[in-house]
PDB file of C-alpha atoms in Angstrom:
ATOM      1  CA  UNK A  21      74.378 -24.025 -25.589  1.00  0.00           C
ATOM      2  CA  UNK A  22      73.096 -27.411 -26.786  1.00  0.00           C
ATOM      3  CA  UNK A  23      72.120 -28.530 -23.264  1.00  0.00           C
ATOM      4  CA  UNK A  24      70.092 -25.333 -22.773  1.00  0.00           C
ATOM      5  CA  UNK A  25      68.056 -25.774 -25.919  1.00  0.00           C
ATOM      6  CA  UNK A  26      65.573 -28.313 -24.414  1.00  0.00           C
ATOM      7  CA  UNK A  27      64.904 -25.949 -21.486  1.00  0.00           C
ATOM      8  CA  UNK A  28      64.374 -22.976 -23.778  1.00  0.00           C
ATOM      9  CA  UNK A  29      62.085 -25.027 -26.000  1.00  0.00           C
ATOM     10  CA  UNK A  30      60.103 -26.214 -22.967  1.00  0.00           C
ATOM     11  CA  UNK A  31      59.665 -22.662 -21.696  1.00  0.00           C
ATOM     12  CA  UNK A  32      58.509 -21.485 -25.106  1.00  0.00           C
ATOM     13  CA  UNK A  33      55.967 -24.298 -25.229  1.00  0.00           C
ATOM     14  CA  UNK A  34      54.759 -23.576 -21.689  1.00  0.00           C
ATOM     15  CA  UNK A  35      54.523 -19.815 -22.155  1.00  0.00           C
ATOM     16  CA  UNK A  36      51.143 -19.850 -23.970  1.00  0.00           C
ATOM     17  CA  UNK A  37      49.744 -22.157 -21.266  1.00  0.00           C
ATOM     18  CA  UNK A  38      50.987 -19.854 -18.521  1.00  0.00           C
ATOM     19  CA  UNK A  39      49.450 -16.828 -20.201  1.00  0.00           C
ATOM     20  CA  UNK A  40      46.148 -18.657 -20.609  1.00  0.00           C
ATOM     21  CA  UNK A  41      46.083 -19.614 -16.936  1.00  0.00           C
ATOM     22  CA  UNK A  42      43.738 -17.240 -15.099  1.00  0.00           C
ATOM     23  CA  UNK A  43      45.791 -17.026 -11.908  1.00  0.00           C
ATOM     24  CA  UNK A  44      49.052 -16.465 -13.763  1.00  0.00           C
ATOM     25  CA  UNK A  45      47.396 -13.831 -15.940  1.00  0.00           C
ATOM     26  CA  UNK A  46      46.082 -12.060 -12.837  1.00  0.00           C
ATOM     27  CA  UNK A  47      49.491 -11.843 -11.184  1.00  0.00           C
ATOM     28  CA  UNK A  48      51.251 -10.799 -14.396  1.00  0.00           C
ATOM     29  CA  UNK A  49      48.773  -7.966 -14.955  1.00  0.00           C
ATOM     30  CA  UNK A  50      48.863  -6.874 -11.316  1.00  0.00           C
ATOM     31  CA  UNK A  51      52.663  -6.817 -11.206  1.00  0.00           C
ATOM     32  CA  UNK A  52      52.766  -4.948 -14.513  1.00  0.00           C
ATOM     33  CA  UNK A  53      50.338  -2.385 -13.094  1.00  0.00           C
ATOM     34  CA  UNK A  54      52.669  -1.806 -10.133  1.00  0.00           C
ATOM     35  CA  UNK A  55      55.639  -1.476 -12.488  1.00  0.00           C
ATOM     36  CA  UNK A  56      53.727   1.026 -14.606  1.00  0.00           C
ATOM     37  CA  UNK A  57      52.909   3.076 -11.503  1.00  0.00           C
ATOM     38  CA  UNK A  58      56.562   3.225 -10.411  1.00  0.00           C
ATOM     39  CA  UNK A  59      58.040   3.915 -13.873  1.00  0.00           C
ATOM     40  CA  UNK A  60      55.486   6.550 -14.823  1.00  0.00           C
ATOM     41  CA  UNK A  61      55.815   8.163 -11.376  1.00  0.00           C
ATOM     42  CA  UNK A  62      59.576   8.562 -11.831  1.00  0.00           C
ATOM     43  CA  UNK A  63      59.141  10.112 -15.268  1.00  0.00           C
ATOM     44  CA  UNK A  64      56.249  12.314 -14.115  1.00  0.00           C
ATOM     45  CA  UNK A  65      58.307  13.538 -11.123  1.00  0.00           C
ATOM     46  CA  UNK A  66      61.010  14.767 -13.475  1.00  0.00           C
ATOM     47  CA  UNK A  67      58.467  16.493 -15.733  1.00  0.00           C
ATOM     48  CA  UNK A  68      56.724  18.121 -12.742  1.00  0.00           C
ATOM     49  CA  UNK A  69      60.006  19.466 -11.347  1.00  0.00           C
ATOM     50  CA  UNK A  70      61.029  20.834 -14.738  1.00  0.00           C
ATOM     51  CA  UNK A  71      57.605  22.355 -15.421  1.00  0.00           C
ATOM     52  CA  UNK A  72      56.537  23.740 -12.047  1.00  0.00           C
ATOM     53  CA  UNK A  73      59.566  23.391  -9.775  1.00  0.00           C
ATOM     54  CA  UNK A  74      57.862  21.557  -6.892  1.00  0.00           C
ATOM     55  CA  UNK A  75      54.592  20.815  -5.100  1.00  0.00           C
ATOM     56  CA  UNK A  76      51.498  22.354  -6.708  1.00  0.00           C
ATOM     57  CA  UNK A  77      48.024  21.213  -7.697  1.00  0.00           C
ATOM     58  CA  UNK A  78      48.913  22.225 -11.270  1.00  0.00           C
ATOM     59  CA  UNK A  79      51.062  19.089 -11.468  1.00  0.00           C
ATOM     60  CA  UNK A  80      47.873  17.052 -11.477  1.00  0.00           C
ATOM     61  CA  UNK A  81      47.329  17.886 -15.140  1.00  0.00           C
ATOM     62  CA  UNK A  82      50.704  16.270 -15.897  1.00  0.00           C
ATOM     63  CA  UNK A  83      49.965  13.208 -13.738  1.00  0.00           C
ATOM     64  CA  UNK A  84      46.572  12.890 -15.405  1.00  0.00           C
ATOM     65  CA  UNK A  85      48.127  12.654 -18.875  1.00  0.00           C
ATOM     66  CA  UNK A  86      50.423   9.837 -17.771  1.00  0.00           C
ATOM     67  CA  UNK A  87      47.795   7.785 -15.904  1.00  0.00           C
ATOM     68  CA  UNK A  88      45.244   8.005 -18.721  1.00  0.00           C
ATOM     69  CA  UNK A  89      47.642   5.897 -20.816  1.00  0.00           C
ATOM     70  CA  UNK A  90      47.210   2.937 -18.441  1.00  0.00           C
ATOM     71  CA  UNK A  91      43.766   1.986 -19.753  1.00  0.00           C
ATOM     72  CA  UNK A  92      45.198   1.126 -23.166  1.00  0.00           C
ATOM     73  CA  UNK A  93      47.458  -1.525 -21.633  1.00  0.00           C
ATOM     74  CA  UNK A  94      44.465  -3.193 -19.987  1.00  0.00           C
ATOM     75  CA  UNK A  95      41.752  -2.798 -22.562  1.00  0.00           C
ATOM     76  CA  UNK A  96      39.581  -0.708 -20.253  1.00  0.00           C
ATOM     77  CA  UNK A  97      36.932   1.638 -21.642  1.00  0.00           C
ATOM     78  CA  UNK A  98      35.233   4.462 -19.769  1.00  0.00           C
ATOM     79  CA  UNK A  99      31.689   5.585 -20.442  1.00  0.00           C
ATOM     80  CA  UNK A 100      31.032   8.881 -18.649  1.00  0.00           C
ATOM     81  CA  UNK A 101      27.824  10.792 -17.996  1.00  0.00           C
ATOM     82  CA  UNK A 102      27.493  14.269 -16.469  1.00  0.00           C
ATOM     83  CA  UNK A 103      31.234  14.989 -16.452  1.00  0.00           C
ATOM     84  CA  UNK A 104      30.585  18.652 -17.282  1.00  0.00           C
ATOM     85  CA  UNK A 105      29.261  19.156 -13.737  1.00  0.00           C
ATOM     86  CA  UNK A 106      32.814  18.783 -12.430  1.00  0.00           C
ATOM     87  CA  UNK A 107      34.261  21.499 -14.622  1.00  0.00           C
ATOM     88  CA  UNK A 108      32.446  24.546 -13.298  1.00  0.00           C
ATOM     89  CA  UNK A 109      34.973  27.044 -11.988  1.00  0.00           C
ATOM     90  CA  UNK A 110      33.707  26.850  -8.408  1.00  0.00           C
ATOM     91  CA  UNK A 111      34.999  25.161  -5.226  1.00  0.00           C
ATOM     92  CA  UNK A 112      33.303  21.933  -4.195  1.00  0.00           C
ATOM     93  CA  UNK A 113      33.801  18.601  -2.448  1.00  0.00           C
ATOM     94  CA  UNK A 114      33.721  15.584  -4.773  1.00  0.00           C
ATOM     95  CA  UNK A 115      32.969  12.168  -3.281  1.00  0.00           C
ATOM     96  CA  UNK A 116      33.192   8.794  -5.021  1.00  0.00           C
ATOM     97  CA  UNK A 117      33.088   5.081  -4.255  1.00  0.00           C
ATOM     98  CA  UNK A 118      36.413   3.314  -3.669  1.00  0.00           C
ATOM     99  CA  UNK A 119      36.926  -0.207  -5.044  1.00  0.00           C
ATOM    100  CA  UNK A 120      40.533  -1.170  -5.756  1.00  0.00           C
ATOM    101  CA  UNK A 121      44.002  -0.138  -6.892  1.00  0.00           C
ATOM    102  CA  UNK A 122      42.448   0.532 -10.307  1.00  0.00           C
ATOM    103  CA  UNK A 123      40.517   3.530  -8.937  1.00  0.00           C
ATOM    104  CA  UNK A 124      43.421   5.777  -9.857  1.00  0.00           C
ATOM    105  CA  UNK A 125      42.646   5.256 -13.543  1.00  0.00           C
ATOM    106  CA  UNK A 126      39.009   6.163 -12.991  1.00  0.00           C
ATOM    107  CA  UNK A 127      39.983   9.216 -10.955  1.00  0.00           C
ATOM    108  CA  UNK A 128      42.331  10.576 -13.598  1.00  0.00           C
ATOM    109  CA  UNK A 129      39.855   9.887 -16.403  1.00  0.00           C
ATOM    110  CA  UNK A 130      37.584  12.746 -15.238  1.00  0.00           C
ATOM    111  CA  UNK A 131      39.715  14.704 -12.756  1.00  0.00           C
ATOM    112  CA  UNK A 132      38.862  18.432 -13.075  1.00  0.00           C
ATOM    113  CA  UNK A 133      41.363  21.291 -12.851  1.00  0.00           C
ATOM    114  CA  UNK A 134      42.417  22.647  -9.443  1.00  0.00           C
ATOM    115  CA  UNK A 135      41.401  19.438  -7.713  1.00  0.00           C
ATOM    116  CA  UNK A 136      43.351  17.976  -4.800  1.00  0.00           C
ATOM    117  CA  UNK A 137      42.816  14.610  -3.150  1.00  0.00           C
ATOM    118  CA  UNK A 138      42.732  13.453   0.446  1.00  0.00           C
ATOM    119  CA  UNK A 139      44.736  10.255   1.045  1.00  0.00           C
ATOM    120  CA  UNK A 140      45.974   8.166   3.962  1.00  0.00           C
ATOM    121  CA  UNK A 141      49.426   9.151   5.206  1.00  0.00           C
ATOM    122  CA  UNK A 142      50.901   5.694   4.557  1.00  0.00           C
ATOM    123  CA  UNK A 143      50.830   6.366   0.810  1.00  0.00           C
ATOM    124  CA  UNK A 144      53.364   9.159   1.227  1.00  0.00           C
ATOM    125  CA  UNK A 145      56.015   6.506   1.923  1.00  0.00           C
ATOM    126  CA  UNK A 146      55.519   4.436  -1.227  1.00  0.00           C
ATOM    127  CA  UNK A 147      58.636   5.644  -3.033  1.00  0.00           C
ATOM    128  CA  UNK A 148      58.160   7.395  -6.395  1.00  0.00           C
ATOM    129  CA  UNK A 149      54.384   6.941  -6.178  1.00  0.00           C
ATOM    130  CA  UNK A 150      54.269   8.776  -2.857  1.00  0.00           C
ATOM    131  CA  UNK A 151      56.541  11.491  -4.215  1.00  0.00           C
ATOM    132  CA  UNK A 152      54.401  12.166  -7.287  1.00  0.00           C
ATOM    133  CA  UNK A 153      51.287  12.301  -5.097  1.00  0.00           C
ATOM    134  CA  UNK A 154      53.045  14.852  -2.883  1.00  0.00           C
ATOM    135  CA  UNK A 155      54.076  16.916  -5.902  1.00  0.00           C
ATOM    136  CA  UNK A 156      50.465  16.832  -7.117  1.00  0.00           C
ATOM    137  CA  UNK A 157      49.278  18.530  -3.940  1.00  0.00           C
ATOM    138  CA  UNK A 158      47.646  15.487  -2.308  1.00  0.00           C
ATOM    139  CA  UNK A 159      46.775  16.112   1.355  1.00  0.00           C
ATOM    140  CA  UNK A 160      47.908  13.211   3.527  1.00  0.00           C
ATOM    141  CA  UNK A 161      46.095  12.532   6.788  1.00  0.00           C
ATOM    142  CA  UNK A 162      46.847  10.212   9.676  1.00  0.00           C
ATOM    143  CA  UNK A 163      43.634   8.237  10.020  1.00  0.00           C
ATOM    144  CA  UNK A 164      44.836   6.635  13.257  1.00  0.00           C
ATOM    145  CA  UNK A 165      44.955  10.016  14.997  1.00  0.00           C
ATOM    146  CA  UNK A 166      41.542  11.613  14.803  1.00  0.00           C
ATOM    147  CA  UNK A 167      42.690  15.005  16.105  1.00  0.00           C
ATOM    148  CA  UNK A 168      45.435  15.241  13.476  1.00  0.00           C
ATOM    149  CA  UNK A 169      43.063  14.185  10.701  1.00  0.00           C
ATOM    150  CA  UNK A 170      40.456  16.745  11.761  1.00  0.00           C
ATOM    151  CA  UNK A 171      43.100  19.496  11.900  1.00  0.00           C
ATOM    152  CA  UNK A 172      44.164  18.647   8.351  1.00  0.00           C
ATOM    153  CA  UNK A 173      40.558  18.750   7.169  1.00  0.00           C
ATOM    154  CA  UNK A 174      40.000  22.127   8.845  1.00  0.00           C
ATOM    155  CA  UNK A 175      43.085  23.471   7.073  1.00  0.00           C
ATOM    156  CA  UNK A 176      41.715  22.218   3.748  1.00  0.00           C
ATOM    157  CA  UNK A 177      38.387  23.859   4.520  1.00  0.00           C
ATOM    158  CA  UNK A 178      40.106  27.197   5.124  1.00  0.00           C
ATOM    159  CA  UNK A 179      41.860  27.232   1.745  1.00  0.00           C
ATOM    160  CA  UNK A 180      39.101  25.532  -0.258  1.00  0.00           C
ATOM    161  CA  UNK A 181      37.158  28.697  -1.039  1.00  0.00           C
ATOM    162  CA  UNK A 182      40.122  31.041  -0.747  1.00  0.00           C
ATOM    163  CA  UNK A 183      42.056  29.278  -3.528  1.00  0.00           C
ATOM    164  CA  UNK A 184      38.988  28.109  -5.482  1.00  0.00           C
ATOM    165  CA  UNK A 185      39.885  24.429  -5.113  1.00  0.00           C
ATOM    166  CA  UNK A 186      37.991  21.208  -5.566  1.00  0.00           C
ATOM    167  CA  UNK A 187      38.653  18.375  -3.112  1.00  0.00           C
ATOM    168  CA  UNK A 188      38.198  14.701  -4.017  1.00  0.00           C
ATOM    169  CA  UNK A 189      37.476  12.314  -1.121  1.00  0.00           C
ATOM    170  CA  UNK A 190      36.575   8.629  -0.841  1.00  0.00           C
ATOM    171  CA  UNK A 191      34.013   8.703   1.994  1.00  0.00           C
ATOM    172  CA  UNK A 192      34.100   4.924   2.485  1.00  0.00           C
ATOM    173  CA  UNK A 193      37.601   5.467   3.868  1.00  0.00           C
ATOM    174  CA  UNK A 194      39.083   2.274   2.440  1.00  0.00           C
ATOM    175  CA  UNK A 195      38.968   0.079  -0.655  1.00  0.00           C
ATOM    176  CA  UNK A 196      35.786  -1.906  -0.950  1.00  0.00           C
ATOM    177  CA  UNK A 197      35.806  -4.980  -3.156  1.00  0.00           C
ATOM    178  CA  UNK A 198      32.286  -6.059  -2.193  1.00  0.00           C
ATOM    179  CA  UNK A 199      29.211  -5.645  -4.362  1.00  0.00           C
ATOM    180  CA  UNK A 200      27.864  -2.769  -2.303  1.00  0.00           C
ATOM    181  CA  UNK A 201      28.938   0.534  -0.762  1.00  0.00           C
ATOM    182  CA  UNK A 202      30.421   0.667   2.726  1.00  0.00           C
ATOM    183  CA  UNK A 203      29.045   3.105   5.315  1.00  0.00           C
ATOM    184  CA  UNK A 204      30.423   6.628   4.820  1.00  0.00           C
ATOM    185  CA  UNK A 205      32.742   8.492   7.172  1.00  0.00           C
ATOM    186  CA  UNK A 206      31.763  12.039   8.130  1.00  0.00           C
ATOM    187  CA  UNK A 207      34.952  13.915   7.138  1.00  0.00           C
ATOM    188  CA  UNK A 208      33.911  14.928   3.608  1.00  0.00           C
ATOM    189  CA  UNK A 209      30.563  16.209   4.852  1.00  0.00           C
ATOM    190  CA  UNK A 210      32.077  18.214   7.698  1.00  0.00           C
ATOM    191  CA  UNK A 211      34.412  19.776   5.145  1.00  0.00           C
ATOM    192  CA  UNK A 212      31.606  20.716   2.739  1.00  0.00           C
ATOM    193  CA  UNK A 213      29.436  22.189   5.492  1.00  0.00           C
ATOM    194  CA  UNK A 214      32.370  24.046   7.040  1.00  0.00           C
ATOM    195  CA  UNK A 215      33.241  25.640   3.685  1.00  0.00           C
ATOM    196  CA  UNK A 216      29.583  25.955   2.629  1.00  0.00           C
ATOM    197  CA  UNK A 217      30.363  24.437  -0.775  1.00  0.00           C
ATOM    198  CA  UNK A 218      28.345  21.854  -2.722  1.00  0.00           C
ATOM    199  CA  UNK A 219      29.025  18.132  -2.710  1.00  0.00           C
ATOM    200  CA  UNK A 220      29.222  16.414  -6.102  1.00  0.00           C
ATOM    201  CA  UNK A 221      28.835  12.613  -5.933  1.00  0.00           C
ATOM    202  CA  UNK A 222      30.646  10.519  -8.554  1.00  0.00           C
ATOM    203  CA  UNK A 223      29.757   6.853  -8.963  1.00  0.00           C
ATOM    204  CA  UNK A 224      31.827   4.188 -10.723  1.00  0.00           C
ATOM    205  CA  UNK A 225      30.172   0.934 -11.767  1.00  0.00           C
ATOM    206  CA  UNK A 226      31.353  -2.284 -10.170  1.00  0.00           C
ATOM    207  CA  UNK A 227      34.681  -3.637 -11.453  1.00  0.00           C
ATOM    208  CA  UNK A 228      33.528  -7.193 -10.697  1.00  0.00           C
ATOM    209  CA  UNK A 229      32.852  -8.080 -14.352  1.00  0.00           C
ATOM    210  CA  UNK A 230      36.577  -7.862 -15.140  1.00  0.00           C
ATOM    211  CA  UNK A 231      38.479  -7.519 -11.845  1.00  0.00           C
ATOM    212  CA  UNK A 232      38.058  -9.881  -8.880  1.00  0.00           C
ATOM    213  CA  UNK A 233      41.222 -10.390  -6.796  1.00  0.00           C
ATOM    214  CA  UNK A 234      39.631 -13.108  -4.657  1.00  0.00           C
ATOM    215  CA  UNK A 235      38.983 -15.183  -7.810  1.00  0.00           C
ATOM    216  CA  UNK A 236      42.182 -14.048  -9.561  1.00  0.00           C
ATOM    217  CA  UNK A 237      40.234 -12.495 -12.439  1.00  0.00           C
ATOM    218  CA  UNK A 238      41.737  -9.555 -14.339  1.00  0.00           C
ATOM    219  CA  UNK A 239      40.456  -9.072 -17.888  1.00  0.00           C
ATOM    220  CA  UNK A 240      39.373  -6.134 -20.047  1.00  0.00           C
ATOM    221  CA  UNK A 241      36.060  -4.367 -19.617  1.00  0.00           C
ATOM    222  CA  UNK A 242      33.972  -1.205 -19.474  1.00  0.00           C
ATOM    223  CA  UNK A 243      33.592   1.163 -16.523  1.00  0.00           C
ATOM    224  CA  UNK A 244      30.564   3.397 -16.361  1.00  0.00           C
ATOM    225  CA  UNK A 245      31.016   6.700 -14.561  1.00  0.00           C
ATOM    226  CA  UNK A 246      28.095   8.890 -13.579  1.00  0.00           C
ATOM    227  CA  UNK A 247      28.447  12.361 -12.056  1.00  0.00           C
ATOM    228  CA  UNK A 248      25.341  13.231 -10.036  1.00  0.00           C
ATOM    229  CA  UNK A 249      23.865  16.680  -9.526  1.00  0.00           C
ATOM    230  CA  UNK A 250      25.579  18.934  -6.945  1.00  0.00           C
ATOM    231  CA  UNK A 251      24.040  18.869  -3.464  1.00  0.00           C
ATOM    232  CA  UNK A 252      24.029  22.318  -1.867  1.00  0.00           C
ATOM    233  CA  UNK A 253      25.193  22.870   1.702  1.00  0.00           C
ATOM    234  CA  UNK A 254      24.562  26.608   2.047  1.00  0.00           C
ATOM    235  CA  UNK A 255      22.941  27.341   5.379  1.00  0.00           C
ATOM    236  CA  UNK A 256      23.646  23.860   6.752  1.00  0.00           C
ATOM    237  CA  UNK A 257      25.222  23.328  10.157  1.00  0.00           C
ATOM    238  CA  UNK A 258      26.880  20.420  11.909  1.00  0.00           C
ATOM    239  CA  UNK A 259      23.432  19.195  12.955  1.00  0.00           C
ATOM    240  CA  UNK A 260      22.534  18.660   9.282  1.00  0.00           C
ATOM    241  CA  UNK A 261      25.513  16.402   8.549  1.00  0.00           C
ATOM    242  CA  UNK A 262      23.896  13.021   9.383  1.00  0.00           C
ATOM    243  CA  UNK A 263      20.998  13.722   7.020  1.00  0.00           C
ATOM    244  CA  UNK A 264      23.347  15.039   4.329  1.00  0.00           C
ATOM    245  CA  UNK A 265      25.520  11.938   4.641  1.00  0.00           C
ATOM    246  CA  UNK A 266      22.509   9.639   4.454  1.00  0.00           C
ATOM    247  CA  UNK A 267      21.184  11.424   1.360  1.00  0.00           C
ATOM    248  CA  UNK A 268      24.497  11.139  -0.491  1.00  0.00           C
ATOM    249  CA  UNK A 269      24.955   7.498   0.476  1.00  0.00           C
ATOM    250  CA  UNK A 270      21.452   6.602  -0.686  1.00  0.00           C
ATOM    251  CA  UNK A 271      21.808   8.394  -4.036  1.00  0.00           C
ATOM    252  CA  UNK A 272      25.223   6.916  -4.763  1.00  0.00           C
ATOM    253  CA  UNK A 273      24.194   3.417  -3.745  1.00  0.00           C
ATOM    254  CA  UNK A 274      21.117   3.509  -5.950  1.00  0.00           C
ATOM    255  CA  UNK A 275      23.224   4.730  -8.878  1.00  0.00           C
ATOM    256  CA  UNK A 276      25.922   2.113  -8.223  1.00  0.00           C
ATOM    257  CA  UNK A 277      23.452  -0.741  -8.598  1.00  0.00           C
ATOM    258  CA  UNK A 278      21.745   0.851 -11.592  1.00  0.00           C
ATOM    259  CA  UNK A 279      24.923   1.275 -13.667  1.00  0.00           C
ATOM    260  CA  UNK A 280      26.597  -1.992 -12.601  1.00  0.00           C
ATOM    261  CA  UNK A 281      25.213  -4.323 -15.264  1.00  0.00           C
ATOM    262  CA  UNK A 282      26.741  -7.512 -13.912  1.00  0.00           C
ATOM    263  CA  UNK A 283      25.205  -6.912 -10.507  1.00  0.00           C
ATOM    264  CA  UNK A 284      21.821  -6.378 -12.122  1.00  0.00           C
ATOM    265  CA  UNK A 285      22.172  -9.653 -14.019  1.00  0.00           C
ATOM    266  CA  UNK A 286      22.900 -11.489 -10.776  1.00  0.00           C
ATOM    267  CA  UNK A 287      19.918  -9.902  -9.101  1.00  0.00           C
ATOM    268  CA  UNK A 288      22.029  -8.450  -6.305  1.00  0.00           C
ATOM    269  CA  UNK A 289      20.877  -4.869  -6.736  1.00  0.00           C
ATOM    270  CA  UNK A 290      18.211  -4.864  -4.086  1.00  0.00           C
ATOM    271  CA  UNK A 291      19.689  -5.302  -0.599  1.00  0.00           C
ATOM    272  CA  UNK A 292      18.275  -3.418   2.311  1.00  0.00           C
ATOM    273  CA  UNK A 293      19.765  -0.031   3.119  1.00  0.00           C
ATOM    274  CA  UNK A 294      22.962   0.042   5.152  1.00  0.00           C
ATOM    275  CA  UNK A 295      23.677   2.094   8.239  1.00  0.00           C
ATOM    276  CA  UNK A 296      26.012   5.054   7.901  1.00  0.00           C
ATOM    277  CA  UNK A 297      28.685   6.100  10.327  1.00  0.00           C
TER     278      UNK A 297
END
């Protein structure tokens, strides 16, 4: 035991330095986030099975309670505006910007009842996390096979109004760690027009003030969330989709720069408009 004491003492002395190191802090927090996701998913799976017996969108209320605890571990605060627009008892398509693995916390902070998500099929095979997503009614699509993805979206469109559901989609299609919005994919807009339901844009401020993986920054901070007014699609056809997509992209992009304080301070809130896909 005596020979181990110098090593233990050295580790104890180095521990504060390691915790103060930005890179070390980033990896510790990121790994802990992954551990939280797995542990809470296992526990939530058990609760969902006991409460509802299997796959149902009602499990999302259980998942939401678990995920909303995460912010306390990371010192994150949410400031929301217009959240009441999501809670009308009517079907709709909700679209939001997609930044990082932390989006799940933002999603669950304001997730309305009877709301399912669209996610890439690869997430289904992520162990307990994939299982809890499945139990929560998440619709998984194969983005590499366009015909399969479109069939899944058509199926969602058929049940959207029938079961009075809300559908949450990230129209950028992938995580975007830049200081701008990526061009939007058309799937969410096809779905809204097909079902003739409104689109409700939700915009999250940039995470860059506290989370930057490329610079290994992961601190505490505030996330502003703004729910924009519903955009009606009644009477629209497929021919109206490009204009609808462009309108939503423009509104969300303008809001993103307005509520992202750090971007405003850097003067990066005025780039030229981007093309949409």
